Amino acid sequence: MISIVIPLYNEQETIPELHRRLTDAMKKVGDDYEIIFVNDNSKDNSFEVMKKFSQQDSHLKVIDLARNFGHQVAISAGIDSANGDAVILMDGDLQDPPELLPEMIAKWKSGFEVVYTMKKSRKENALKRFAFHSFYELMQRFSSIPIPMEAGNFSLMDRKVVSVLQTMQERNRYLAGMRAWIGFRQTGIWFDREARFAGKPQMTISRLINFALDGLFSFSNAPLRLATYVGFGSAFVAFLGMLYVLYAKLFTNTALIGWASTILSILFIGGMILLTLGIIGEYVGRIYDEVKQRPLYVVREKIGFEKSRERVAGSIE
Ligand code: UDP
Ligand code: MG
């Protein structure tokens, strides 16, 4: 069986079309399947629409979260309840085309345990495209493990991979990185990312920036090392300055006037210290999030699941 996990936040216009295209794609595949819609506490009628469809379609299950947990955590909630031998993750705004599912499933059947997808093209504006691209470049350069370029959530994972993922209870989640970290036989498919079917992006710019920082800080210690390098660098510059001052004092008659240089170097060093503290703070904040050991998410209601399912670690139901 194949599980398809989809986080949804304010997508009422898209759900009927999403359901129709998913159903078409899975009919083509012919395997048994379940669709898990995770309602991330939508403010519109998304939940009612999901519920209505789940009454008509026994393949469709719904998880209703107790508040808005953000899409990475919503996906994790869906994964924890998935029963499939393979689990597919995709966005619910039809930017990830359901028509790609047969190809992904075929790759899985041919022996790959992870099939991720890479965006050949995007329909976002130039600024956003540039930001996404820079993010992947940055991850490529600084991540402690290789993470494929242009690969986001849209992917298929074998049950073996999902079991490992479920043991990774970190709070600051970057699923594309976690998936790469797990390993196994992985392969990628290129696809053209479509425009949103309806509505506005639910990931605001500030959420995207936070998400990018989560990705970077969870998979790289390079920022910490940066602080060390900057420290070495400025110590070296100070040493050169000291040599010059000694030289001027001993061998020349020039008096060193230096109000501007003093203030500038104080400002520079002060700025560097604050920057470094900020970087350390990013890690400390994340460590604090982890040690609190709160559950990742809270479920208000589950619809369409069998009652007998055992409770999954990390969730409160
Ligand atoms: N989403 C969610 N919770 C949120 C924000 C978004 O579950 O707090 C869902 C959203 O409904 C969509 C997916 O996550 O199905 C991706 O969101 P969006 O399209 O806004 O992100 P983008 O494509 O801009 O990265
Ligand atoms: Mg989107």
mmCIF file of C-alpha atoms and ligand atoms in Angstrom:
data_model
loop_
_atom_site.group_PDB
_atom_site.id
_atom_site.type_symbol
_atom_site.label_atom_id
_atom_site.label_comp_id
_atom_site.label_asym_id
_atom_site.label_seq_id
_atom_site.Cartn_x
_atom_site.Cartn_y
_atom_site.Cartn_z
ATOM 1 C CA MET A 1 0.000 0.000 0.000
ATOM 2 C CA ILE A 2 1.057 3.582 -0.674
ATOM 3 C CA SER A 3 0.395 6.523 1.649
ATOM 4 C CA ILE A 4 0.241 10.078 0.381
ATOM 5 C CA VAL A 5 0.720 12.711 3.077
ATOM 6 C CA ILE A 6 -0.374 16.285 2.391
ATOM 7 C CA PRO A 7 -0.246 19.252 4.805
ATOM 8 C CA LEU A 8 -3.004 21.768 4.209
ATOM 9 C CA TYR A 9 -3.464 25.265 5.529
ATOM 10 C CA ASN A 10 -6.227 27.416 4.045
ATOM 11 C CA GLU A 11 -6.561 25.486 0.811
ATOM 12 C CA GLN A 12 -10.340 25.131 0.531
ATOM 13 C CA GLU A 13 -10.442 26.014 -3.183
ATOM 14 C CA THR A 14 -7.739 23.508 -4.070
ATOM 15 C CA ILE A 15 -8.866 20.430 -2.138
ATOM 16 C CA PRO A 16 -11.537 19.172 -4.616
ATOM 17 C CA GLU A 17 -9.143 19.452 -7.577
ATOM 18 C CA LEU A 18 -6.287 17.958 -5.554
ATOM 19 C CA HIS A 19 -8.435 15.007 -4.569
ATOM 20 C CA ARG A 20 -9.602 14.471 -8.143
ATOM 21 C CA ARG A 21 -6.108 14.559 -9.657
ATOM 22 C CA LEU A 22 -4.647 12.355 -6.918
ATOM 23 C CA THR A 23 -7.393 9.800 -7.370
ATOM 24 C CA ASP A 24 -6.838 9.758 -11.149
ATOM 25 C CA ALA A 25 -3.094 9.305 -10.718
ATOM 26 C CA MET A 26 -3.484 6.483 -8.187
ATOM 27 C CA LYS A 27 -6.094 4.677 -10.317
ATOM 28 C CA LYS A 28 -3.431 4.558 -13.041
ATOM 29 C CA VAL A 29 -0.982 2.956 -10.631
ATOM 30 C CA GLY A 30 -3.531 0.407 -9.504
ATOM 31 C CA ASP A 31 -2.048 -0.266 -6.045
ATOM 32 C CA ASP A 32 -3.961 0.168 -2.831
ATOM 33 C CA TYR A 33 -3.438 3.631 -1.376
ATOM 34 C CA GLU A 34 -4.430 6.042 1.363
ATOM 35 C CA ILE A 35 -4.427 9.813 1.224
ATOM 36 C CA ILE A 36 -3.727 11.562 4.529
ATOM 37 C CA PHE A 37 -4.739 15.200 4.656
ATOM 38 C CA VAL A 38 -3.243 17.014 7.637
ATOM 39 C CA ASN A 39 -5.251 20.095 8.497
ATOM 40 C CA ASP A 40 -2.768 22.545 10.007
ATOM 41 C CA ASN A 41 -5.569 24.439 11.770
ATOM 42 C CA SER A 42 -6.842 26.208 8.659
ATOM 43 C CA LYS A 43 -8.818 29.374 9.229
ATOM 44 C CA ASP A 44 -11.054 28.826 6.208
ATOM 45 C CA ASN A 45 -13.373 25.879 5.479
ATOM 46 C CA SER A 46 -10.606 23.482 4.456
ATOM 47 C CA PHE A 47 -11.391 21.089 7.300
ATOM 48 C CA GLU A 48 -15.093 20.866 6.421
ATOM 49 C CA VAL A 49 -14.198 20.251 2.776
ATOM 50 C CA MET A 50 -11.719 17.491 3.741
ATOM 51 C CA LYS A 51 -14.285 15.907 6.011
ATOM 52 C CA LYS A 52 -16.914 15.903 3.290
ATOM 53 C CA PHE A 53 -14.569 14.209 0.835
ATOM 54 C CA SER A 54 -13.475 11.654 3.412
ATOM 55 C CA GLN A 55 -17.077 10.587 3.890
ATOM 56 C CA GLN A 56 -17.319 9.837 0.182
ATOM 57 C CA ASP A 57 -13.893 8.264 -0.282
ATOM 58 C CA SER A 58 -12.620 5.560 2.054
ATOM 59 C CA HIS A 59 -9.064 6.138 0.795
ATOM 60 C CA LEU A 60 -9.069 9.554 2.358
ATOM 61 C CA LYS A 61 -8.098 10.120 5.997
ATOM 62 C CA VAL A 62 -7.877 13.389 7.854
ATOM 63 C CA ILE A 63 -5.742 14.498 10.798
ATOM 64 C CA ASP A 64 -6.811 17.727 12.439
ATOM 65 C CA LEU A 65 -4.035 19.441 14.393
ATOM 66 C CA ALA A 66 -4.827 21.401 17.536
ATOM 67 C CA ARG A 67 -3.127 24.559 16.252
ATOM 68 C CA ASN A 68 -0.986 25.738 13.373
ATOM 69 C CA PHE A 69 2.285 23.838 13.696
ATOM 70 C CA GLY A 70 3.834 24.793 10.363
ATOM 71 C CA HIS A 71 4.154 22.603 7.337
ATOM 72 C CA GLN A 72 7.229 20.560 8.277
ATOM 73 C CA VAL A 73 5.605 19.424 11.510
ATOM 74 C CA ALA A 74 2.233 18.883 9.805
ATOM 75 C CA ILE A 75 3.965 16.553 7.362
ATOM 76 C CA SER A 76 5.563 14.696 10.272
ATOM 77 C CA ALA A 77 2.161 14.233 11.897
ATOM 78 C CA GLY A 78 0.917 12.680 8.661
ATOM 79 C CA ILE A 79 3.947 10.419 8.345
ATOM 80 C CA ASP A 80 3.454 9.087 11.889
ATOM 81 C CA SER A 81 -0.050 7.913 11.001
ATOM 82 C CA ALA A 82 0.771 6.527 7.558
ATOM 83 C CA ASN A 83 0.443 2.772 7.097
ATOM 84 C CA GLY A 84 1.885 2.427 3.606
ATOM 85 C CA ASP A 85 4.887 0.413 2.452
ATOM 86 C CA ALA A 86 5.904 3.663 0.814
ATOM 87 C CA VAL A 87 5.019 7.188 1.893
ATOM 88 C CA ILE A 88 4.764 10.076 -0.545
ATOM 89 C CA LEU A 89 5.029 13.671 0.674
ATOM 90 C CA MET A 90 3.658 16.522 -1.372
ATOM 91 C CA ASP A 91 2.325 20.058 -0.979
ATOM 92 C CA GLY A 92 -1.402 20.584 -1.140
ATOM 93 C CA ASP A 93 -1.464 23.584 -3.448
ATOM 94 C CA LEU A 94 -0.893 21.492 -6.616
ATOM 95 C CA GLN A 95 2.544 22.998 -7.133
ATOM 96 C CA ASP A 96 3.689 19.380 -6.938
ATOM 97 C CA PRO A 97 1.819 17.638 -9.773
ATOM 98 C CA PRO A 98 0.069 14.371 -8.763
ATOM 99 C CA GLU A 99 0.701 13.161 -12.333
ATOM 100 C CA LEU A 100 4.307 12.505 -11.300
ATOM 101 C CA LEU A 101 3.277 9.867 -8.749
ATOM 102 C CA PRO A 102 3.211 6.893 -11.186
ATOM 103 C CA GLU A 103 6.814 7.605 -12.209
ATOM 104 C CA MET A 104 7.931 7.941 -8.592
ATOM 105 C CA ILE A 105 6.213 4.708 -7.637
ATOM 106 C CA ALA A 106 7.776 2.923 -10.635
ATOM 107 C CA LYS A 107 11.255 4.020 -9.471
ATOM 108 C CA TRP A 108 10.493 2.733 -5.970
ATOM 109 C CA LYS A 109 9.377 -0.608 -7.382
ATOM 110 C CA SER A 110 12.590 -0.813 -9.379
ATOM 111 C CA GLY A 111 14.502 -0.834 -6.073
ATOM 112 C CA PHE A 112 15.084 2.737 -4.881
ATOM 113 C CA GLU A 113 14.213 3.444 -1.257
ATOM 114 C CA VAL A 114 14.009 7.209 -1.691
ATOM 115 C CA VAL A 115 12.738 8.976 -4.789
ATOM 116 C CA TYR A 116 13.057 12.741 -4.420
ATOM 117 C CA THR A 117 12.100 15.339 -6.997
ATOM 118 C CA MET A 118 14.092 18.321 -8.201
ATOM 119 C CA LYS A 119 12.617 21.488 -9.593
ATOM 120 C CA LYS A 120 13.713 22.057 -13.173
ATOM 121 C CA SER A 121 11.745 25.285 -13.331
ATOM 122 C CA ARG A 122 9.574 27.370 -11.037
ATOM 123 C CA LYS A 123 6.714 29.735 -11.607
ATOM 124 C CA GLU A 124 7.602 32.105 -8.773
ATOM 125 C CA ASN A 125 8.895 35.649 -9.265
ATOM 126 C CA ALA A 126 12.568 36.306 -9.961
ATOM 127 C CA LEU A 127 13.374 37.400 -6.428
ATOM 128 C CA LYS A 128 11.913 34.246 -4.863
ATOM 129 C CA ARG A 129 13.605 32.036 -7.458
ATOM 130 C CA PHE A 130 16.914 33.711 -6.653
ATOM 131 C CA ALA A 131 16.333 33.217 -2.915
ATOM 132 C CA PHE A 132 15.508 29.504 -3.321
ATOM 133 C CA HIS A 133 18.512 28.988 -5.553
ATOM 134 C CA SER A 134 20.860 30.774 -3.136
ATOM 135 C CA PHE A 135 19.525 28.630 -0.320
ATOM 136 C CA TYR A 136 20.314 25.405 -2.150
ATOM 137 C CA GLU A 137 23.771 26.737 -3.083
ATOM 138 C CA LEU A 138 24.429 27.630 0.548
ATOM 139 C CA MET A 139 23.284 24.202 1.750
ATOM 140 C CA GLN A 140 25.405 22.560 -0.916
ATOM 141 C CA ARG A 141 28.479 24.399 0.275
ATOM 142 C CA PHE A 142 28.051 24.271 4.042
ATOM 143 C CA SER A 143 25.947 21.253 4.916
ATOM 144 C CA SER A 144 27.794 18.475 6.719
ATOM 145 C CA ILE A 145 26.147 15.927 4.406
ATOM 146 C CA PRO A 146 25.409 16.273 0.681
ATOM 147 C CA ILE A 147 21.816 17.391 0.177
ATOM 148 C CA PRO A 148 20.572 17.273 -3.424
ATOM 149 C CA MET A 149 20.038 20.642 -5.137
ATOM 150 C CA GLU A 150 16.486 21.826 -5.791
ATOM 151 C CA ALA A 151 14.957 18.905 -3.893
ATOM 152 C CA GLY A 152 12.190 19.814 -1.468
ATOM 153 C CA ASN A 153 9.546 17.835 0.364
ATOM 154 C CA PHE A 154 7.951 16.279 -2.697
ATOM 155 C CA SER A 155 9.304 12.735 -2.509
ATOM 156 C CA LEU A 156 8.635 9.067 -1.935
ATOM 157 C CA MET A 157 10.176 7.135 0.951
ATOM 158 C CA ASP A 158 10.187 3.413 1.589
ATOM 159 C CA ARG A 159 8.852 2.149 4.932
ATOM 160 C CA LYS A 160 12.439 1.450 6.057
ATOM 161 C CA VAL A 161 13.334 5.101 5.578
ATOM 162 C CA VAL A 162 10.129 6.280 7.240
ATOM 163 C CA SER A 163 10.871 4.163 10.317
ATOM 164 C CA VAL A 164 14.221 5.886 10.708
ATOM 165 C CA LEU A 165 12.671 9.297 10.106
ATOM 166 C CA GLN A 166 10.179 8.656 12.905
ATOM 167 C CA THR A 167 12.997 8.167 15.368
ATOM 168 C CA MET A 168 14.374 11.603 14.442
ATOM 169 C CA GLN A 169 12.361 13.723 16.828
ATOM 170 C CA GLU A 170 14.187 16.998 16.332
ATOM 171 C CA ARG A 171 12.082 20.138 16.750
ATOM 172 C CA ASN A 172 13.744 22.281 14.112
ATOM 173 C CA ARG A 173 12.951 20.185 11.113
ATOM 174 C CA TYR A 174 14.287 20.335 7.627
ATOM 175 C CA LEU A 175 12.853 17.177 6.106
ATOM 176 C CA ALA A 176 14.765 17.331 2.823
ATOM 177 C CA GLY A 177 17.996 17.318 4.843
ATOM 178 C CA MET A 178 16.824 14.600 7.233
ATOM 179 C CA ARG A 179 15.861 12.445 4.260
ATOM 180 C CA ALA A 180 19.318 12.901 2.756
ATOM 181 C CA TRP A 181 20.957 12.141 6.113
ATOM 182 C CA ILE A 182 19.187 8.768 6.380
ATOM 183 C CA GLY A 183 20.795 7.447 3.209
ATOM 184 C CA PHE A 184 19.681 4.199 1.484
ATOM 185 C CA ARG A 185 19.423 4.019 -2.290
ATOM 186 C CA GLN A 186 18.213 7.432 -3.409
ATOM 187 C CA THR A 187 17.359 8.793 -6.807
ATOM 188 C CA GLY A 188 15.942 12.033 -8.161
ATOM 189 C CA ILE A 189 13.440 12.976 -10.843
ATOM 190 C CA TRP A 190 13.358 16.415 -12.483
ATOM 191 C CA PHE A 191 10.018 18.145 -12.828
ATOM 192 C CA ASP A 192 8.532 21.532 -13.650
ATOM 193 C CA ARG A 193 7.094 23.088 -10.531
ATOM 194 C CA GLU A 194 3.646 24.413 -11.314
ATOM 195 C CA ALA A 195 2.033 27.610 -10.132
ATOM 196 C CA ARG A 196 -0.306 27.457 -7.182
ATOM 197 C CA PHE A 197 -3.777 26.228 -8.174
ATOM 198 C CA ALA A 198 -5.565 28.795 -6.008
ATOM 199 C CA GLY A 199 -5.014 31.112 -3.094
ATOM 200 C CA LYS A 200 -1.885 32.797 -1.771
ATOM 201 C CA PRO A 201 1.305 31.078 -0.590
ATOM 202 C CA GLN A 202 0.814 30.179 3.066
ATOM 203 C CA MET A 203 4.524 30.287 3.717
ATOM 204 C CA THR A 204 5.188 33.998 4.197
ATOM 205 C CA ILE A 205 8.618 35.433 3.473
ATOM 206 C CA SER A 206 9.534 35.480 7.154
ATOM 207 C CA ARG A 207 8.474 31.820 7.512
ATOM 208 C CA LEU A 208 10.560 30.910 4.497
ATOM 209 C CA ILE A 209 13.562 32.694 6.001
ATOM 210 C CA ASN A 210 13.065 30.885 9.310
ATOM 211 C CA PHE A 211 12.796 27.620 7.462
ATOM 212 C CA ALA A 212 16.003 28.330 5.542
ATOM 213 C CA LEU A 213 17.808 29.126 8.810
ATOM 214 C CA ASP A 214 16.498 25.882 10.326
ATOM 215 C CA GLY A 215 17.900 24.023 7.348
ATOM 216 C CA LEU A 216 21.267 25.716 7.558
ATOM 217 C CA PHE A 217 21.744 25.544 11.326
ATOM 218 C CA SER A 218 20.470 21.956 11.621
ATOM 219 C CA PHE A 219 22.850 20.657 9.008
ATOM 220 C CA SER A 220 25.919 22.810 9.376
ATOM 221 C CA ASN A 221 28.339 24.059 11.981
ATOM 222 C CA ALA A 222 29.893 26.380 9.436
ATOM 223 C CA PRO A 223 28.365 29.544 10.982
ATOM 224 C CA LEU A 224 30.060 28.706 14.296
ATOM 225 C CA ARG A 225 33.323 28.239 12.496
ATOM 226 C CA LEU A 226 32.793 31.538 10.727
ATOM 227 C CA ALA A 227 32.957 33.247 14.121
ATOM 228 C CA THR A 228 36.313 31.599 14.772
ATOM 229 C CA TYR A 229 37.673 32.696 11.399
ATOM 230 C CA VAL A 230 36.477 36.258 11.882
ATOM 231 C CA GLY A 231 38.133 36.261 15.317
ATOM 232 C CA PHE A 232 41.435 35.046 13.864
ATOM 233 C CA GLY A 233 41.149 37.534 11.031
ATOM 234 C CA SER A 234 40.661 40.566 13.243
ATOM 235 C CA ALA A 235 43.398 39.432 15.655
ATOM 236 C CA PHE A 236 45.748 39.230 12.689
ATOM 237 C CA VAL A 237 44.782 42.721 11.491
ATOM 238 C CA ALA A 238 45.332 44.028 15.036
ATOM 239 C CA PHE A 239 48.769 42.420 15.098
ATOM 240 C CA LEU A 240 49.731 44.143 11.823
ATOM 241 C CA GLY A 241 48.476 47.424 13.269
ATOM 242 C CA MET A 242 50.610 46.913 16.360
ATOM 243 C CA LEU A 243 53.726 46.338 14.254
ATOM 244 C CA TYR A 244 52.993 49.533 12.377
ATOM 245 C CA VAL A 245 52.508 51.567 15.561
ATOM 246 C CA LEU A 246 55.792 50.290 16.980
ATOM 247 C CA TYR A 247 57.576 51.057 13.755
ATOM 248 C CA ALA A 248 56.164 54.607 13.633
ATOM 249 C CA LYS A 249 57.093 55.228 17.250
ATOM 250 C CA LEU A 250 60.659 53.956 16.993
ATOM 251 C CA PHE A 251 61.766 54.982 13.520
ATOM 252 C CA THR A 252 59.745 57.999 12.401
ATOM 253 C CA ASN A 253 58.668 61.357 13.737
ATOM 254 C CA THR A 254 55.025 61.096 12.744
ATOM 255 C CA ALA A 255 52.655 61.480 15.640
ATOM 256 C CA LEU A 256 49.780 59.029 15.374
ATOM 257 C CA ILE A 257 46.504 60.833 15.424
ATOM 258 C CA GLY A 258 43.721 58.375 15.526
ATOM 259 C CA TRP A 259 40.290 59.288 16.719
ATOM 260 C CA ALA A 260 38.498 57.956 13.641
ATOM 261 C CA SER A 261 40.500 54.750 13.453
ATOM 262 C CA THR A 262 39.909 54.076 17.157
ATOM 263 C CA ILE A 263 36.172 54.554 16.934
ATOM 264 C CA LEU A 264 35.945 52.593 13.693
ATOM 265 C CA SER A 265 37.834 49.635 15.043
ATOM 266 C CA ILE A 266 35.754 49.645 18.232
ATOM 267 C CA LEU A 267 32.607 49.651 16.129
ATOM 268 C CA PHE A 268 33.956 46.933 13.885
ATOM 269 C CA ILE A 269 34.999 44.673 16.733
ATOM 270 C CA GLY A 270 31.727 45.408 18.561
ATOM 271 C CA GLY A 271 29.771 44.447 15.453
ATOM 272 C CA MET A 272 31.713 41.230 15.079
ATOM 273 C CA ILE A 273 31.154 40.330 18.727
ATOM 274 C CA LEU A 274 27.429 40.900 18.416
ATOM 275 C CA LEU A 275 27.266 38.912 15.189
ATOM 276 C CA THR A 276 29.104 36.048 16.823
ATOM 277 C CA LEU A 277 26.831 36.160 19.852
ATOM 278 C CA GLY A 278 23.868 36.097 17.487
ATOM 279 C CA ILE A 279 25.180 33.017 15.741
ATOM 280 C CA ILE A 280 25.801 31.262 19.046
ATOM 281 C CA GLY A 281 22.324 32.365 20.101
ATOM 282 C CA GLU A 282 20.826 30.638 17.058
ATOM 283 C CA TYR A 283 22.294 27.353 18.220
ATOM 284 C CA VAL A 284 21.493 27.914 21.884
ATOM 285 C CA GLY A 285 17.864 28.664 20.999
ATOM 286 C CA ARG A 286 17.648 25.466 19.005
ATOM 287 C CA ILE A 287 19.270 23.472 21.807
ATOM 288 C CA TYR A 288 16.688 24.933 24.193
ATOM 289 C CA ASP A 289 13.874 23.861 21.875
ATOM 290 C CA GLU A 290 15.270 20.346 21.828
ATOM 291 C CA VAL A 291 15.828 19.903 25.565
ATOM 292 C CA LYS A 292 12.265 20.894 26.398
ATOM 293 C CA GLN A 293 11.244 17.604 24.779
ATOM 294 C CA ARG A 294 7.747 18.756 24.032
ATOM 295 C CA PRO A 295 5.723 16.585 21.699
ATOM 296 C CA LEU A 296 6.173 17.646 18.112
ATOM 297 C CA TYR A 297 2.488 18.245 17.526
ATOM 298 C CA VAL A 298 -0.915 17.838 19.104
ATOM 299 C CA VAL A 299 -3.794 16.120 17.320
ATOM 300 C CA ARG A 300 -7.347 17.285 17.861
ATOM 301 C CA GLU A 301 -9.096 14.620 15.837
ATOM 302 C CA LYS A 302 -8.393 11.819 13.388
ATOM 303 C CA ILE A 303 -10.950 10.822 10.806
ATOM 304 C CA GLY A 304 -10.993 7.599 8.810
ATOM 305 C CA PHE A 305 -8.255 5.770 10.740
ATOM 306 C CA GLU A 306 -8.955 2.427 12.381
ATOM 307 C CA LYS A 307 -9.398 2.793 16.119
ATOM 308 C CA SER A 308 -6.860 0.085 16.906
ATOM 309 C CA ARG A 309 -3.790 1.950 15.673
ATOM 310 C CA GLU A 310 -1.135 2.050 18.337
ATOM 311 C CA ARG A 311 0.009 5.428 19.580
ATOM 312 C CA VAL A 312 3.071 6.744 17.879
ATOM 313 C CA ALA A 313 5.967 8.219 19.809
ATOM 314 C CA GLY A 314 6.082 11.962 19.757
ATOM 315 C CA SER A 315 2.382 12.588 19.368
ATOM 316 C CA ILE A 316 -0.305 13.349 21.885
ATOM 317 C CA GLU A 317 -3.727 12.252 20.805
HETATM 318 N N1 UDP B 1 1.098 24.665 4.908
HETATM 319 C C1 UDP B 1 0.797 24.120 6.159
HETATM 320 N N2 UDP B 1 0.980 24.878 7.273
HETATM 321 C C2 UDP B 1 1.441 26.151 7.218
HETATM 322 C C3 UDP B 1 1.790 26.691 5.952
HETATM 323 C C4 UDP B 1 1.613 25.914 4.829
HETATM 324 O O1 UDP B 1 0.371 22.970 6.255
HETATM 325 O O2 UDP B 1 1.561 26.774 8.267
HETATM 326 C C5 UDP B 1 0.894 23.835 3.699
HETATM 327 C C6 UDP B 1 0.178 24.550 2.562
HETATM 328 O O3 UDP B 1 -1.223 24.410 2.676
HETATM 329 C C7 UDP B 1 0.713 23.817 1.360
HETATM 330 C C8 UDP B 1 2.130 23.466 1.769
HETATM 331 O O4 UDP B 1 2.156 23.506 3.186
HETATM 332 O O5 UDP B 1 0.005 22.634 1.100
HETATM 333 C C9 UDP B 1 3.154 24.399 1.183
HETATM 334 O O6 UDP B 1 2.831 25.733 1.531
HETATM 335 P P1 UDP B 1 3.001 26.937 0.518
HETATM 336 O O7 UDP B 1 2.484 26.574 -0.817
HETATM 337 O O8 UDP B 1 2.425 28.129 1.161
HETATM 338 O O9 UDP B 1 4.561 27.069 0.492
HETATM 339 P P2 UDP B 1 5.509 27.438 -0.740
HETATM 340 O O10 UDP B 1 5.034 26.654 -1.913
HETATM 341 O O11 UDP B 1 5.375 28.897 -0.899
HETATM 342 O O12 UDP B 1 6.868 26.993 -0.259
HETATM 343 MG MG MG B 2 3.269 26.266 -2.532
#
